[in-house]
Tab-separated table of C-alpha atoms in Angstrom:
chain	number	residue	atom	x	y	z
K	28	GLY	CA	0.000	0.000	0.000
K	29	PHE	CA	2.756	2.428	0.943
K	30	THR	CA	4.684	1.637	-2.235
K	31	ALA	CA	1.573	2.139	-4.374
K	32	ALA	CA	0.928	5.523	-2.778
K	33	MET	CA	4.523	6.663	-3.286
K	34	PHE	CA	4.445	5.383	-6.861
K	35	HIS	CA	1.314	7.385	-7.654
K	36	VAL	CA	2.806	10.531	-6.120
K	37	VAL	CA	5.827	10.155	-8.419
K	38	THR	CA	3.860	9.536	-11.623
K	39	HIS	CA	1.301	12.164	-10.650
K	40	ALA	CA	4.097	14.722	-10.547
K	41	PHE	CA	4.903	13.972	-14.188
K	42	PHE	CA	1.524	14.174	-15.890
K	43	LYS	CA	-0.128	16.684	-13.558
K	44	ALA	CA	2.762	19.130	-13.898
K	45	CYS	CA	2.578	18.678	-17.676
K	46	LEU	CA	-1.143	19.479	-17.588
K	47	PHE	CA	-0.636	22.596	-15.465
K	48	LEU	CA	2.149	23.907	-17.692
K	49	GLY	CA	0.139	23.003	-20.788
K	50	SER	CA	-2.799	24.981	-19.433
K	51	GLY	CA	-0.461	27.904	-18.867
K	52	SER	CA	0.730	27.624	-22.464
K	53	VAL	CA	-2.867	27.795	-23.715
K	54	ILE	CA	-3.744	30.734	-21.456
K	55	HIS	CA	-0.634	32.583	-22.639
K	56	ALA	CA	-1.676	32.046	-26.266
K	57	MET	CA	-5.224	33.280	-25.609
K	58	GLU	CA	-3.876	36.379	-23.863
K	59	HIS	CA	-1.733	37.027	-26.939
K	60	VAL	CA	-4.909	36.934	-29.044
K	61	GLU	CA	-6.560	39.518	-26.792
K	62	HIS	CA	-3.504	41.789	-26.930
K	63	GLY	CA	-3.376	41.439	-30.723
K	64	LEU	CA	-6.985	42.585	-31.006
K	65	HIS	CA	-6.246	45.548	-28.756
K	66	LYS	CA	-3.356	46.578	-31.023
K	67	GLU	CA	-5.835	46.633	-33.909
K	68	GLY	CA	-7.927	49.091	-31.931
K	69	LYS	CA	-10.662	46.584	-31.053
K	70	ASP	CA	-12.050	46.847	-27.541
K	71	VAL	CA	-12.418	43.102	-27.038
K	72	HIS	CA	-12.260	41.526	-23.596
K	73	PHE	CA	-12.728	37.885	-22.660
K	74	ASP	CA	-11.547	35.394	-20.080
K	75	PRO	CA	-8.436	33.668	-21.531
K	76	GLN	CA	-9.139	30.714	-19.232
K	77	ASP	CA	-12.678	30.110	-20.512
K	78	MET	CA	-12.745	26.982	-22.711
K	79	ARG	CA	-15.902	28.190	-24.428
K	80	PHE	CA	-13.761	30.680	-26.370
K	81	MET	CA	-11.209	28.045	-27.410
K	82	GLY	CA	-11.326	25.055	-29.743
K	83	GLY	CA	-9.182	23.981	-32.681
K	84	LEU	CA	-5.937	24.955	-30.949
K	85	LYS	CA	-4.138	21.763	-31.994
K	86	LYS	CA	-3.726	23.323	-35.455
K	87	TYR	CA	-1.913	26.346	-34.047
K	88	MET	CA	-0.174	24.811	-31.007
K	89	PRO	CA	0.956	21.301	-32.024
K	90	SER	CA	3.558	20.803	-29.290
K	91	THR	CA	1.243	21.972	-26.547
K	92	TYR	CA	-1.525	19.748	-27.913
K	93	LYS	CA	0.590	16.606	-28.214
K	94	THR	CA	2.095	16.925	-24.740
K	95	PHE	CA	-1.284	17.807	-23.231
K	96	LEU	CA	-2.855	14.768	-24.906
K	97	ILE	CA	-0.103	12.493	-23.582
K	98	ALA	CA	-0.610	13.804	-20.050
K	99	THR	CA	-4.383	13.434	-20.420
K	100	VAL	CA	-4.047	9.806	-21.497
K	101	ALA	CA	-1.729	9.229	-18.536
K	102	ILE	CA	-4.039	10.760	-15.926
K	103	ALA	CA	-6.996	8.900	-17.434
K	104	GLY	CA	-5.273	5.620	-16.623
K	105	ILE	CA	-4.819	4.285	-20.152
K	106	PRO	CA	-2.036	1.662	-20.512
K	107	PRO	CA	0.899	1.689	-20.827
K	108	LEU	CA	1.348	5.276	-19.620
K	109	ALA	CA	2.458	6.126	-16.097
K	110	GLY	CA	-0.933	6.926	-14.626
K	111	PHE	CA	-2.288	3.485	-15.506
K	112	PHE	CA	0.264	1.512	-13.500
K	113	SER	CA	0.202	3.735	-10.409
K	114	LYS	CA	-3.563	4.289	-10.280
K	115	ASP	CA	-4.253	0.598	-10.895
K	116	GLU	CA	-1.899	-0.387	-8.083
K	117	VAL	CA	-3.584	1.984	-5.623
K	118	LEU	CA	-7.023	0.602	-6.519
K	119	ALA	CA	-5.772	-2.993	-6.361
K	120	MET	CA	-4.207	-2.507	-2.926
K	121	THR	CA	-7.438	-0.926	-1.685
K	122	MET	CA	-9.560	-3.825	-2.899
K	123	ASN	CA	-7.146	-6.447	-1.596
K	124	ALA	CA	-7.155	-4.803	1.841
K	125	GLY	CA	-10.781	-5.866	2.082
K	126	PHE	CA	-9.699	-9.519	2.017
K	127	VAL	CA	-6.744	-9.305	4.427
K	128	ASP	CA	-7.120	-10.051	8.159
K	129	GLY	CA	-10.853	-10.535	7.987
K	130	GLY	CA	-11.315	-7.629	5.598
K	131	SER	CA	-13.782	-4.787	5.848
K	132	TRP	CA	-16.579	-3.409	3.687
K	133	VAL	CA	-14.996	0.016	4.091
K	134	TYR	CA	-12.183	-0.925	1.703
K	135	MET	CA	-14.703	-2.230	-0.817
K	136	MET	CA	-16.546	1.078	-0.603
K	137	LEU	CA	-13.301	3.019	-1.032
K	138	TRP	CA	-12.455	0.917	-4.080
K	139	GLY	CA	-15.885	1.736	-5.524
K	140	VAL	CA	-15.329	5.444	-4.899
K	141	GLY	CA	-11.926	5.154	-6.571
K	142	ILE	CA	-13.420	3.453	-9.627
K	143	ILE	CA	-16.107	6.134	-9.987
K	144	THR	CA	-13.461	8.825	-9.611
K	145	ALA	CA	-11.294	7.128	-12.246
K	146	PHE	CA	-14.236	7.179	-14.670
K	147	LEU	CA	-14.945	10.851	-13.994
K	148	THR	CA	-11.261	11.727	-14.362
K	149	ALA	CA	-11.049	10.078	-17.784
K	150	PHE	CA	-14.287	11.797	-18.829
K	151	TYR	CA	-13.602	15.350	-17.689
K	152	MET	CA	-9.957	15.365	-18.789
K	153	PHE	CA	-10.865	14.317	-22.324
K	154	ARG	CA	-13.742	16.798	-22.252
K	155	LEU	CA	-11.137	19.451	-21.466
K	156	THR	CA	-8.791	18.280	-24.226
K	157	LEU	CA	-11.489	17.957	-26.889
K	158	THR	CA	-13.099	21.296	-26.055
K	159	THR	CA	-9.777	23.123	-26.053
K	160	PHE	CA	-7.886	21.577	-28.946
K	161	HIS	CA	-10.424	19.902	-31.263
K	162	GLY	CA	-13.176	21.395	-33.402
K	163	SER	CA	-13.017	25.021	-34.502
K	164	PHE	CA	-11.784	28.201	-32.834
K	165	LYS	CA	-14.893	29.583	-31.148
K	166	LEU	CA	-13.846	33.092	-30.114
K	167	PRO	CA	-14.907	34.679	-33.453
K	168	THR	CA	-18.349	33.042	-33.171
K	169	LYS	CA	-18.797	34.320	-29.608
K	170	ILE	CA	-17.539	37.872	-30.180
K	171	LYS	CA	-18.118	39.528	-33.571
K	172	GLU	CA	-15.212	41.946	-33.152
K	173	ALA	CA	-12.868	38.951	-32.814
K	174	VAL	CA	-13.427	37.674	-36.362
K	175	GLY	CA	-10.047	36.762	-37.831
K	176	SER	CA	-8.390	36.643	-34.412
K	177	GLU	CA	-7.023	33.147	-35.079
K	178	LYS	CA	-4.143	34.827	-36.917
K	179	PHE	CA	-2.742	35.758	-33.512
K	180	LEU	CA	-2.632	32.136	-32.364
K	181	HIS	CA	0.774	30.482	-32.438
K	182	GLU	CA	2.868	27.943	-30.589
K	183	ASN	CA	4.815	29.272	-27.633
K	184	PRO	CA	8.642	29.502	-27.750
K	185	TRP	CA	10.969	26.591	-26.993
K	186	ASN	CA	11.596	27.662	-23.398
K	187	MET	CA	7.904	26.963	-22.705
K	188	THR	CA	7.472	23.823	-24.810
K	189	THR	CA	10.700	22.042	-23.788
K	190	PRO	CA	9.535	21.431	-20.181
K	191	LEU	CA	6.260	20.135	-21.616
K	192	TRP	CA	8.068	17.518	-23.708
K	193	ILE	CA	10.298	16.472	-20.802
K	194	LEU	CA	7.280	15.918	-18.560
K	195	ALA	CA	5.342	14.206	-21.357
K	196	ILE	CA	8.181	11.721	-21.903
K	197	LEU	CA	8.271	11.020	-18.170
K	198	ALA	CA	4.488	10.554	-18.239
K	199	ILE	CA	4.987	7.899	-20.922
K	200	PHE	CA	7.887	5.961	-19.438
K	201	GLY	CA	7.704	6.861	-15.737
K	202	GLY	CA	5.229	4.071	-15.081
K	203	PHE	CA	7.836	1.431	-15.871
K	204	LEU	CA	9.442	2.200	-12.504
K	205	GLY	CA	6.633	0.227	-10.940
K	206	VAL	CA	5.436	-2.355	-13.450
K	207	PRO	CA	3.691	-5.053	-11.385
K	208	ASN	CA	5.757	-8.214	-10.975
K	209	PHE	CA	2.700	-10.415	-11.566
K	210	ILE	CA	2.607	-9.479	-15.265
K	211	VAL	CA	5.904	-11.297	-15.851
K	212	GLU	CA	5.258	-13.983	-13.239
K	213	THR	CA	2.043	-15.011	-14.994
K	214	PHE	CA	3.990	-16.076	-18.067
K	215	THR	CA	7.289	-17.245	-16.527
K	216	HIS	CA	5.797	-18.887	-13.409
K	217	GLU	CA	8.859	-17.684	-11.522
K	218	PRO	CA	9.362	-14.779	-9.087
K	219	ALA	CA	10.054	-11.547	-10.943
K	220	HIS	CA	11.705	-8.332	-9.810
K	221	ILE	CA	10.823	-5.761	-12.447
K	222	ASN	CA	9.039	-3.445	-9.992
K	223	LEU	CA	12.032	-1.231	-9.290
K	224	LEU	CA	10.220	1.124	-6.935
K	225	HIS	CA	8.807	-1.745	-4.870
K	226	ASP	CA	12.234	-3.364	-4.521
K	227	TRP	CA	13.785	-0.024	-3.562
K	228	LEU	CA	11.181	0.648	-0.850
K	229	TYR	CA	10.885	-2.958	0.323
K	230	LYS	CA	13.082	-2.501	3.412
K	231	VAL	CA	10.903	0.284	4.793
K	232	ASN	CA	7.706	-1.380	3.648
K	233	ALA	CA	8.355	-5.069	4.336
K	234	ASP	CA	5.956	-5.312	7.272
K	235	TYR	CA	3.108	-3.964	5.143
K	236	SER	CA	3.685	-5.915	1.931
K	237	ILE	CA	0.525	-7.599	0.653
K	238	VAL	CA	0.470	-10.689	-1.550
K	239	MET	CA	-2.392	-10.821	-4.063
K	240	SER	CA	-3.526	-13.618	-6.324
K	241	HIS	CA	-2.672	-13.099	-9.973
K	242	ALA	CA	-6.278	-13.739	-10.970
K	243	LEU	CA	-7.496	-10.917	-8.734
K	244	GLU	CA	-4.819	-8.556	-10.022
K	245	TRP	CA	-5.630	-9.285	-13.675
K	246	GLY	CA	-9.335	-8.883	-12.978
K	247	LEU	CA	-8.911	-5.549	-11.219
K	248	MET	CA	-6.617	-4.331	-13.996
K	249	ALA	CA	-9.240	-5.246	-16.603
K	250	VAL	CA	-11.916	-3.340	-14.671
K	251	SER	CA	-9.611	-0.320	-14.370
K	252	ILE	CA	-8.935	-0.294	-18.118
K	253	LEU	CA	-12.621	-0.721	-18.959
K	254	ILE	CA	-13.609	2.156	-16.670
K	255	ALA	CA	-10.983	4.475	-18.182
K	256	ILE	CA	-11.980	3.621	-21.753
K	257	SER	CA	-15.652	4.171	-20.881
K	258	GLY	CA	-14.901	7.672	-19.621
K	259	VAL	CA	-12.895	8.492	-22.738
K	260	TRP	CA	-15.626	7.101	-25.015
K	261	LEU	CA	-18.327	9.168	-23.323
K	262	ALA	CA	-16.227	12.325	-23.621
K	263	PHE	CA	-15.716	11.736	-27.361
K	264	ARG	CA	-19.398	10.966	-27.771
K	265	MET	CA	-20.451	14.236	-26.158
K	266	TYR	CA	-17.715	16.762	-26.882
K	267	ASN	CA	-15.843	15.872	-30.064
K	268	ASN	CA	-16.309	18.016	-33.184
K	269	ASP	CA	-17.839	21.104	-31.542
K	270	GLN	CA	-20.623	19.247	-29.748
K	271	GLN	CA	-20.109	21.048	-26.435
K	272	GLU	CA	-23.061	23.432	-26.641
K	273	GLU	CA	-25.374	20.726	-27.977
K	274	SER	CA	-24.359	18.290	-25.235
K	275	ASP	CA	-24.671	20.929	-22.530
K	276	ALA	CA	-28.136	21.848	-23.814
K	277	LYS	CA	-29.245	18.205	-23.668
K	278	ILE	CA	-27.929	17.831	-20.130
K	279	ALA	CA	-29.631	21.065	-19.079
K	280	SER	CA	-32.988	19.972	-20.507
K	281	ARG	CA	-32.744	16.542	-18.911
K	282	PHE	CA	-31.555	17.541	-15.450
K	283	GLY	CA	-32.989	21.065	-15.210
K	284	GLY	CA	-32.233	22.655	-11.863
K	285	LEU	CA	-29.621	20.046	-11.032
K	286	TYR	CA	-27.644	21.114	-14.102
K	287	SER	CA	-27.691	24.706	-12.834
K	288	VAL	CA	-26.287	23.502	-9.535
K	289	TRP	CA	-23.523	21.644	-11.367
K	290	LYS	CA	-22.818	24.603	-13.620
K	291	ASP	CA	-22.536	26.897	-10.607
K	292	LYS	CA	-20.227	24.347	-8.937
K	293	TYR	CA	-22.723	23.736	-6.128
K	294	ASN	CA	-22.440	27.473	-5.391
K	295	LEU	CA	-19.338	26.696	-3.366
K	296	ASP	CA	-17.623	29.800	-4.734
K	297	ASP	CA	-20.500	31.970	-3.479
K	298	VAL	CA	-20.471	30.240	-0.099
K	299	TYR	CA	-16.713	30.637	0.194
K	300	GLU	CA	-16.882	34.281	-0.845
K	301	GLY	CA	-19.679	35.023	1.619
K	302	LEU	CA	-18.385	33.065	4.606
K	303	VAL	CA	-14.621	33.295	4.180
K	304	ALA	CA	-13.350	35.760	1.587
K	305	ASN	CA	-15.519	38.826	2.290
K	306	PRO	CA	-15.332	38.595	6.123
K	307	THR	CA	-11.567	38.123	5.881
K	308	VAL	CA	-11.181	41.149	3.611
K	309	LYS	CA	-13.337	43.328	5.873
K	310	PHE	CA	-11.486	42.199	8.994
K	311	SER	CA	-8.138	42.774	7.275
K	312	ASP	CA	-9.221	46.269	6.204
K	313	LYS	CA	-10.027	47.183	9.798
K	314	VAL	CA	-6.825	45.692	11.178
K	315	LEU	CA	-4.703	47.346	8.510
K	316	ALA	CA	-6.467	50.682	9.051
K	317	VAL	CA	-5.628	50.578	12.756
K	318	PHE	CA	-2.086	49.398	12.021
K	319	ASP	CA	-1.609	52.147	9.444
K	320	MET	CA	-2.953	54.811	11.794
K	321	LYS	CA	-1.296	53.725	15.015
K	322	VAL	CA	1.954	52.131	13.862
K	323	VAL	CA	2.927	53.515	10.451
K	324	ASP	CA	1.602	57.025	11.032
K	325	GLY	CA	2.861	56.850	14.619
K	326	ILE	CA	6.443	56.184	13.515
K	327	VAL	CA	6.327	58.941	10.890
K	328	ASN	CA	4.831	61.439	13.342
K	329	ALA	CA	7.370	60.479	16.023
K	330	ILE	CA	10.282	61.135	13.664
K	331	ALA	CA	8.767	64.442	12.557
K	332	GLY	CA	8.149	65.465	16.176
K	333	THR	CA	11.736	64.651	17.137
K	334	VAL	CA	13.075	66.762	14.265
K	335	ARG	CA	10.808	69.645	15.270
K	336	LEU	CA	11.975	69.377	18.890
K	337	PHE	CA	15.660	69.616	18.000
K	338	GLY	CA	14.875	72.387	15.545
K	339	SER	CA	13.141	74.420	18.235
K	340	LEU	CA	16.109	73.918	20.584
K	341	PHE	CA	18.656	75.098	18.010
K	342	ARG	CA	16.429	78.036	17.158
K	343	TYR	CA	17.441	79.679	20.452
K	344	LEU	CA	21.020	79.934	19.193
K	345	GLN	CA	19.861	82.038	16.253
K	346	THR	CA	19.654	85.402	18.095
K	347	GLY	CA	20.470	87.653	15.131
K	348	VAL	CA	23.197	89.510	17.160
K	349	VAL	CA	26.647	89.433	15.475
K	350	SER	CA	28.513	89.656	18.772
K	351	SER	CA	26.768	86.489	19.968
K	352	TYR	CA	27.898	84.638	16.856
K	353	ALA	CA	31.478	85.933	17.374
K	354	LEU	CA	31.425	84.746	20.979
K	355	ALA	CA	30.192	81.315	19.913
K	356	PHE	CA	32.957	81.164	17.298
K	357	VAL	CA	35.645	82.003	19.862
K	358	ILE	CA	34.295	79.447	22.323
K	359	GLY	CA	34.290	76.811	19.550
K	360	VAL	CA	37.921	77.560	18.656
K	361	ILE	CA	38.942	77.313	22.323
K	362	VAL	CA	37.178	73.954	22.689
K	363	ILE	CA	38.864	72.572	19.561
K	364	LEU	CA	42.320	73.744	20.715
K	365	TYR	CA	41.754	72.215	24.139
K	366	LEU	CA	40.796	68.882	22.618
K	367	MET	CA	43.866	68.944	20.352
K	368	ILE	CA	46.279	69.804	23.175
K	369	SER	CA	44.830	67.353	25.687
C-alpha cells in the first residue's frame, strides 16, 4: 500500500505538472490573441481561461496539444502510460485490503469510490482536451469583433514547450518504474523483480507488503482499463467536433435545476466568498487601518516630532546679534584647541 501511494505521487508529478504547464501555455496564447486585437484598436475583452472561447488549438499549437494529450491519457489511466500503472496499483491494494485479516466493507466502498473517480477523471480530462484543442476556434463566433483573431494564435517559444516535452516523456515511461511483478510472473511462473520502486522501498515497507492472487490482479486491472476507456468514449461521444453546446443543452434539458447547480459548482464559490473571503477582507481592512494609523503614522509622526523638537532647541542659538555669533565662534575655537592639546 505504501509503495503504491509513493508510486502514484511520483507519476502524478509527471503528468499533472505537464497538464498545469500546458494549461499555462494555452492561457498565454489566448492572452496574446486579446492583446493582438487591442493593437488593432478593437475593444475586445474575454476570459483567456474560458474553454468556451477556445477550440481547434491543436492546429496552431501542435507541441502543446501533443504533450497535453499524452498527459491526459496518462491521468486517465490508459495503458501503458504512467498513470495506468500507479492508479491501478492503488485501486488494487485498496480492494485487496478488504480480504486481508478478515477484511472490511470500508475498503470495498473506497475501491468503488476510486473506480467512480477514475471514470470521472477520464471523462472530464478528455472533455477538457477535446473542447480546447479539437473542433473550430470559437472566439470569433462568440464575439463579432474577434473575427479573424485566429491569426494571432501560435505555438509558444521553446523555453515553454521544452519542459512540456520532458514531462510528457516522463508521463509515458515513468510508469515502468513500478510495473507489477505479476505481469511477468504469470507467463514465466517464476518470481520476478521488475518493480524497481517496490524493490527499492521494500526494506521500509516489508511489514506492510501484501500478496495478491494473480487472478485478482488481472481482474482488477481489466476493470480499471474498462472504466478508463468508458470515460474516454463518453467524452468523445459528447464533446468531439464542436458538440459542447449541444451536449450541454441536452444535459440542461434533462436535469434542469440540477444542471444549474452543477454549472454553478454547487455554489461553493458563493459560499466561500460570503463566509470566508468577504469577512476576511473586511477584517483585514479594519486591522490594517488601525495598524496604518497607530503604527505607520505613529512612527512617521514620532520622527517628525523629534526633528521639530531639535529644531526648536537650536532656534534659540539664532539670536540675530553678530557679537553672539562671534562669541560662539571664539568658544568653539577654544574647545577645539583644548581637545587637540589634551
